[in-house]
mmCIF file of C-alpha atoms in Angstrom:
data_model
loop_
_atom_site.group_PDB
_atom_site.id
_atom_site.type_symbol
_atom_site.label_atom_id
_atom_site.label_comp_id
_atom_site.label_asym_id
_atom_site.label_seq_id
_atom_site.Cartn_x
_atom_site.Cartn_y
_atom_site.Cartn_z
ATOM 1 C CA UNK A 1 -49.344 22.562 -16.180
ATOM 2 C CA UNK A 2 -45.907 21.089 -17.147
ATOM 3 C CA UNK A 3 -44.574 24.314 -18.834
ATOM 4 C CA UNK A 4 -44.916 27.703 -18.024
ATOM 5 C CA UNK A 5 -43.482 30.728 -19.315
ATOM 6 C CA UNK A 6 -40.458 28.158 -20.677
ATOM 7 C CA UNK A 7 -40.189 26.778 -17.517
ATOM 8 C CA UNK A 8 -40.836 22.843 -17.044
ATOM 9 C CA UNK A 9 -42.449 21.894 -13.449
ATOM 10 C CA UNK A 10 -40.016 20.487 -11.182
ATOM 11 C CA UNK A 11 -39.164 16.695 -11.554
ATOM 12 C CA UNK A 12 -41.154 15.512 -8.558
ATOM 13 C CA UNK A 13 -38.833 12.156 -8.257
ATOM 14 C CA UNK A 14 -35.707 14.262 -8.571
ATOM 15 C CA UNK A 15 -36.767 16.546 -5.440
ATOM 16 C CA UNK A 16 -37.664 13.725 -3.405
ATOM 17 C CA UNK A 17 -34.050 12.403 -3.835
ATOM 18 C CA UNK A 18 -32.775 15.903 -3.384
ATOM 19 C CA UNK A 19 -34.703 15.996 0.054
ATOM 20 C CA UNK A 20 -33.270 12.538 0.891
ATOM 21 C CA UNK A 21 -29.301 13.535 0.286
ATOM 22 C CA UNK A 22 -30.546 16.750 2.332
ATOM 23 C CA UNK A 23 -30.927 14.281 5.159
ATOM 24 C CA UNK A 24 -27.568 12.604 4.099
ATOM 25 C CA UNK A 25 -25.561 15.894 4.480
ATOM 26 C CA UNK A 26 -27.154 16.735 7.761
ATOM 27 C CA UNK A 27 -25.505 13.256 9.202
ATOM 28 C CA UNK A 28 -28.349 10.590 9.337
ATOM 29 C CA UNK A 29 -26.703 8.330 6.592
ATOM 30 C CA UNK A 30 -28.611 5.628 7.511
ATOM 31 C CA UNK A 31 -31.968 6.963 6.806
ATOM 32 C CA UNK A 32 -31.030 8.262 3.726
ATOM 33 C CA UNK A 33 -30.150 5.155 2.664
ATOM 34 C CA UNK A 34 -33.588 3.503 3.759
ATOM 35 C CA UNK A 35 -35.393 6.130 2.138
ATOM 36 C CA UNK A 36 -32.955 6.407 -1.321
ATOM 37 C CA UNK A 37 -33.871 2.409 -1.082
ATOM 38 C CA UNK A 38 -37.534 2.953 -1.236
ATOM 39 C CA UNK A 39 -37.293 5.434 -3.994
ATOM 40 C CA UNK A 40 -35.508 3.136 -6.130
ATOM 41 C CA UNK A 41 -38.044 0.251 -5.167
ATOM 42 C CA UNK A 42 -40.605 2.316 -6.310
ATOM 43 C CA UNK A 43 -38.545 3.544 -9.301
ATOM 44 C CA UNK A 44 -38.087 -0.053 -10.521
ATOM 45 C CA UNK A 45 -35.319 -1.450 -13.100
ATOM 46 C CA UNK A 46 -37.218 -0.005 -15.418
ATOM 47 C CA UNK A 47 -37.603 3.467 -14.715
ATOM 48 C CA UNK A 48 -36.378 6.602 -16.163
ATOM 49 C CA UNK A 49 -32.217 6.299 -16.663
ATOM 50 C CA UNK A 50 -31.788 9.429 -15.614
ATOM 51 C CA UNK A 51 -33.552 8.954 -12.009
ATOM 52 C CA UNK A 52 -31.769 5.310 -11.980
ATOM 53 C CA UNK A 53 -28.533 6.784 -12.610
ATOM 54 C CA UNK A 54 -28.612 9.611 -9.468
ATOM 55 C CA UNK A 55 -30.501 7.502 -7.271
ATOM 56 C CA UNK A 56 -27.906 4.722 -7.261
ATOM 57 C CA UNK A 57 -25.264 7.726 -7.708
ATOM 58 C CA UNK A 58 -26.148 9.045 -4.074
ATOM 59 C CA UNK A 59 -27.043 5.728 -2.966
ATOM 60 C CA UNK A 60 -23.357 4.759 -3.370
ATOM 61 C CA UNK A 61 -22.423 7.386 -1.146
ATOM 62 C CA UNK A 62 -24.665 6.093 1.445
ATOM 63 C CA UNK A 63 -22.572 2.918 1.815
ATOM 64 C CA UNK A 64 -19.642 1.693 4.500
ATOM 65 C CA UNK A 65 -18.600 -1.657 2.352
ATOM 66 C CA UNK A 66 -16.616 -0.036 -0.908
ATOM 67 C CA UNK A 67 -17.589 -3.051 -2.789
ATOM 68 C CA UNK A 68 -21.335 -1.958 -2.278
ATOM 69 C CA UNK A 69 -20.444 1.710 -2.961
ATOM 70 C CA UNK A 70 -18.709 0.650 -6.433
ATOM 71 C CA UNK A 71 -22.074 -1.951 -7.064
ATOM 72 C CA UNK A 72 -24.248 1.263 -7.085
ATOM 73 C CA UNK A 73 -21.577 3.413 -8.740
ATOM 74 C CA UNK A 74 -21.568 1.233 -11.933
ATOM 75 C CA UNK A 75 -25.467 0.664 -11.772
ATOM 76 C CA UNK A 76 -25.307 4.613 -12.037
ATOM 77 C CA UNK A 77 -22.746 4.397 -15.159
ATOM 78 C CA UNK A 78 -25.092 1.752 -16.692
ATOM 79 C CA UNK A 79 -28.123 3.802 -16.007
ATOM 80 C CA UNK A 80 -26.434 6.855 -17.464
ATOM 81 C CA UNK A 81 -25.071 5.249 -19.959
ATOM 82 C CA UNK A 82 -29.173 4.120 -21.547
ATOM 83 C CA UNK A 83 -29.289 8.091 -21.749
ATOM 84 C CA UNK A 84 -25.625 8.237 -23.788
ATOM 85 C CA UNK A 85 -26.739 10.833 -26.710
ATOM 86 C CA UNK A 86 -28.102 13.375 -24.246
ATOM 87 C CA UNK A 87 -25.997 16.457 -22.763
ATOM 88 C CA UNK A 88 -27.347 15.187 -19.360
ATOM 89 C CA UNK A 89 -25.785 12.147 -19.415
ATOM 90 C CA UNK A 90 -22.229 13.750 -21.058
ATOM 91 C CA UNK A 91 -22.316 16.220 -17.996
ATOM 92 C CA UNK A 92 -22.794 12.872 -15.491
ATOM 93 C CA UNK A 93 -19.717 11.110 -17.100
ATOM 94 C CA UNK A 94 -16.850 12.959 -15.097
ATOM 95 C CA UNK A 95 -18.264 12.659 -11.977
ATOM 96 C CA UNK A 96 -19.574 9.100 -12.353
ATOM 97 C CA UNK A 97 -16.133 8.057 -13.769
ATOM 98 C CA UNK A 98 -14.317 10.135 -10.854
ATOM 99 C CA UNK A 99 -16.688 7.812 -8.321
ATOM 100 C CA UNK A 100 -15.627 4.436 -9.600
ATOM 101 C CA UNK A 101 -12.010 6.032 -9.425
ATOM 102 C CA UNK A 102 -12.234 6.613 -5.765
ATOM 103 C CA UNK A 103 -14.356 2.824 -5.293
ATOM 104 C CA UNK A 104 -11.057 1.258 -6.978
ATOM 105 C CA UNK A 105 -8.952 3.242 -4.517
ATOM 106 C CA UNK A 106 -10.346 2.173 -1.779
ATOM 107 C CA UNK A 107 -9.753 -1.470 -3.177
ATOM 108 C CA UNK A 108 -6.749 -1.395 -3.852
ATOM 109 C CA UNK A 109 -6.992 -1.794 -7.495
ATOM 110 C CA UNK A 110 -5.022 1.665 -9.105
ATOM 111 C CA UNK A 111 -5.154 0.744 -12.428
ATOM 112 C CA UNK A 112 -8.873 0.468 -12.794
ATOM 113 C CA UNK A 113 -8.895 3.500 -10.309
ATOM 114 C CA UNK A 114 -6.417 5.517 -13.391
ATOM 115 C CA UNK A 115 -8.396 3.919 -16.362
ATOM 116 C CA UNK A 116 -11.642 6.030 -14.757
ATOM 117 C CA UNK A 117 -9.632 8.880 -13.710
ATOM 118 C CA UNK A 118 -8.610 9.292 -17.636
ATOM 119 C CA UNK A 119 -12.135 8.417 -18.510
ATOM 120 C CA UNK A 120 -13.548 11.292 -16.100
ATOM 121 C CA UNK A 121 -10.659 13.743 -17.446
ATOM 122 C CA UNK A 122 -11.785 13.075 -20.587
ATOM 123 C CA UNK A 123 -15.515 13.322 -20.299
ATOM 124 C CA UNK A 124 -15.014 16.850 -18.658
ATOM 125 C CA UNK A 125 -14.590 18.479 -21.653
ATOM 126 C CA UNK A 126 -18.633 18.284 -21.646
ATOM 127 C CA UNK A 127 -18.920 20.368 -18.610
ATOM 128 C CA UNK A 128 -19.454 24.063 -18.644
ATOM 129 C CA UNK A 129 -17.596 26.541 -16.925
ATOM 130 C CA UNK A 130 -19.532 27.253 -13.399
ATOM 131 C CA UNK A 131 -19.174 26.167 -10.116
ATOM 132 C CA UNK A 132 -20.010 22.370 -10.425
ATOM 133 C CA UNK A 133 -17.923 21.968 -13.684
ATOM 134 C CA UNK A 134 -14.962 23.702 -11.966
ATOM 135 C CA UNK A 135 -15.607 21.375 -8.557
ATOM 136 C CA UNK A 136 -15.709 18.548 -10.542
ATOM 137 C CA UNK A 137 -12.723 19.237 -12.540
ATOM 138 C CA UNK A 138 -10.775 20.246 -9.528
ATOM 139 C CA UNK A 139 -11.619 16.818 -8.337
ATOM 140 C CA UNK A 140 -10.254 15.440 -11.094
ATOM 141 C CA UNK A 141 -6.925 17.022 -10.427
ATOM 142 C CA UNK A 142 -6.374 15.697 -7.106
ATOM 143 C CA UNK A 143 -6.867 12.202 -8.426
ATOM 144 C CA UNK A 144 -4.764 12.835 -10.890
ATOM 145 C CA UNK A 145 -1.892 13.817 -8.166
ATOM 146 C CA UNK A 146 -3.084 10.598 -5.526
ATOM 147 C CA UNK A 147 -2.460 8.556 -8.425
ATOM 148 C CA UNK A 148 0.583 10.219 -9.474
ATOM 149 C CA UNK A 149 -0.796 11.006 -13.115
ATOM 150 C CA UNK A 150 -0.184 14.024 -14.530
ATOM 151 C CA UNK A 151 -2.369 15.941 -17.186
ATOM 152 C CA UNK A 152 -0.425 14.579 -20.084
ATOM 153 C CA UNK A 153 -0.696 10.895 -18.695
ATOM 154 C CA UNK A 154 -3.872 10.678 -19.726
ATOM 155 C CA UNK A 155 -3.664 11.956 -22.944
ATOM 156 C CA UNK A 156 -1.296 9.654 -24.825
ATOM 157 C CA UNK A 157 -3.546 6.593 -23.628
ATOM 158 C CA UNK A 158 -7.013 8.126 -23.734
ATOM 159 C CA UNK A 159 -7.197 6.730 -27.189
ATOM 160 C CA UNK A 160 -6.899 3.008 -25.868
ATOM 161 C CA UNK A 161 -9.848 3.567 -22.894
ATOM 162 C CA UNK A 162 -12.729 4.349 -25.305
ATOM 163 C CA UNK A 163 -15.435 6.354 -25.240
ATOM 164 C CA UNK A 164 -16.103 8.488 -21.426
ATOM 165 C CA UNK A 165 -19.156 6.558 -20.539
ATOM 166 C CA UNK A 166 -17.719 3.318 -21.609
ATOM 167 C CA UNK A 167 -17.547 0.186 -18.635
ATOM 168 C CA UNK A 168 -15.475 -2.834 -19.276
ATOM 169 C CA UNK A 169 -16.901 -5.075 -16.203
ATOM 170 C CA UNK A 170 -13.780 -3.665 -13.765
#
């Protein structure tokens, strides 16, 4: 039975990848990454956005190479971005944004790392106020300082970057 009592069963795909970033956390990176691989073989390219977009989301963390980390960080952003009316894609944006920031730092590139910094600022306005909106935003901050932007950097140019979820090939 898919609902009960307004509950909706578990997304069966979704706890499989849960139990794979499990393994991830625990140390045994490159098993997760096998097994996250598998799952998205079996997922296919044309497979529900959503479970596109956090497969390749954790996959990216799974990787050593950062250009291979930001290859599975923007196939996440695409993915998420084929689900771009729903409130589960607006509460993706920050963090997805605040991933390709860190991929760009790690190559060197700060300007592509601010332009998704601003983006992931200003996509956190869809996040509610718990524990994972407040992480995330935190997060935020402390890009914000490593790239020596401050909160009103953002805002005088956030008009020029477009809409949170948008990608311009960087």
């Amino acid at each position: 039975m898919a609902e009960r009592q307004g509950q909706t069963a578990p997304d069966a795909l979704l706890t499989r990848i849960g139990q794979v970033v499990m393994l991830h956390h625990g140390g045994d990176r490159e098993e997760a990454r096998s097994r996250l691989l598998d799952l998205w073989t079996e997922l296919g390219e044309g497979g529900d956005p959503l479970h596109r977009c956090t497969l390749a989301h954790y996959l990216a963390d799974t990787h050593d190479d950062p250009l291979d980390e930001l290859a599975w960080d923007l196939r996440a952003l695409t993915a998420a971005e084929e689900h771009a009316g729903s409130a589960q894609a607006r509460a993706l944006y920050p963090s997805l944004h605040l991933n390709l920031a860190e991929d760009y730092v790690k190559l060197g590139r700060a300007e592509a790392a601010r332009t998704h910094v601003r983006r992931a600022r200003g996509a956190a306005v869809a996040l509610v106020d718990d524990s994972y909106g407040n992480g995330v935003r935190a997060a935020i901050s402390r890009m914000e300082l490593r790239l020596g932007e401050g909160p009103g950097d953002w805002d005088r140019r956030a008009t020029d970057e477009g809409e949170p979820g948008a990608t311009d090939g960087e």
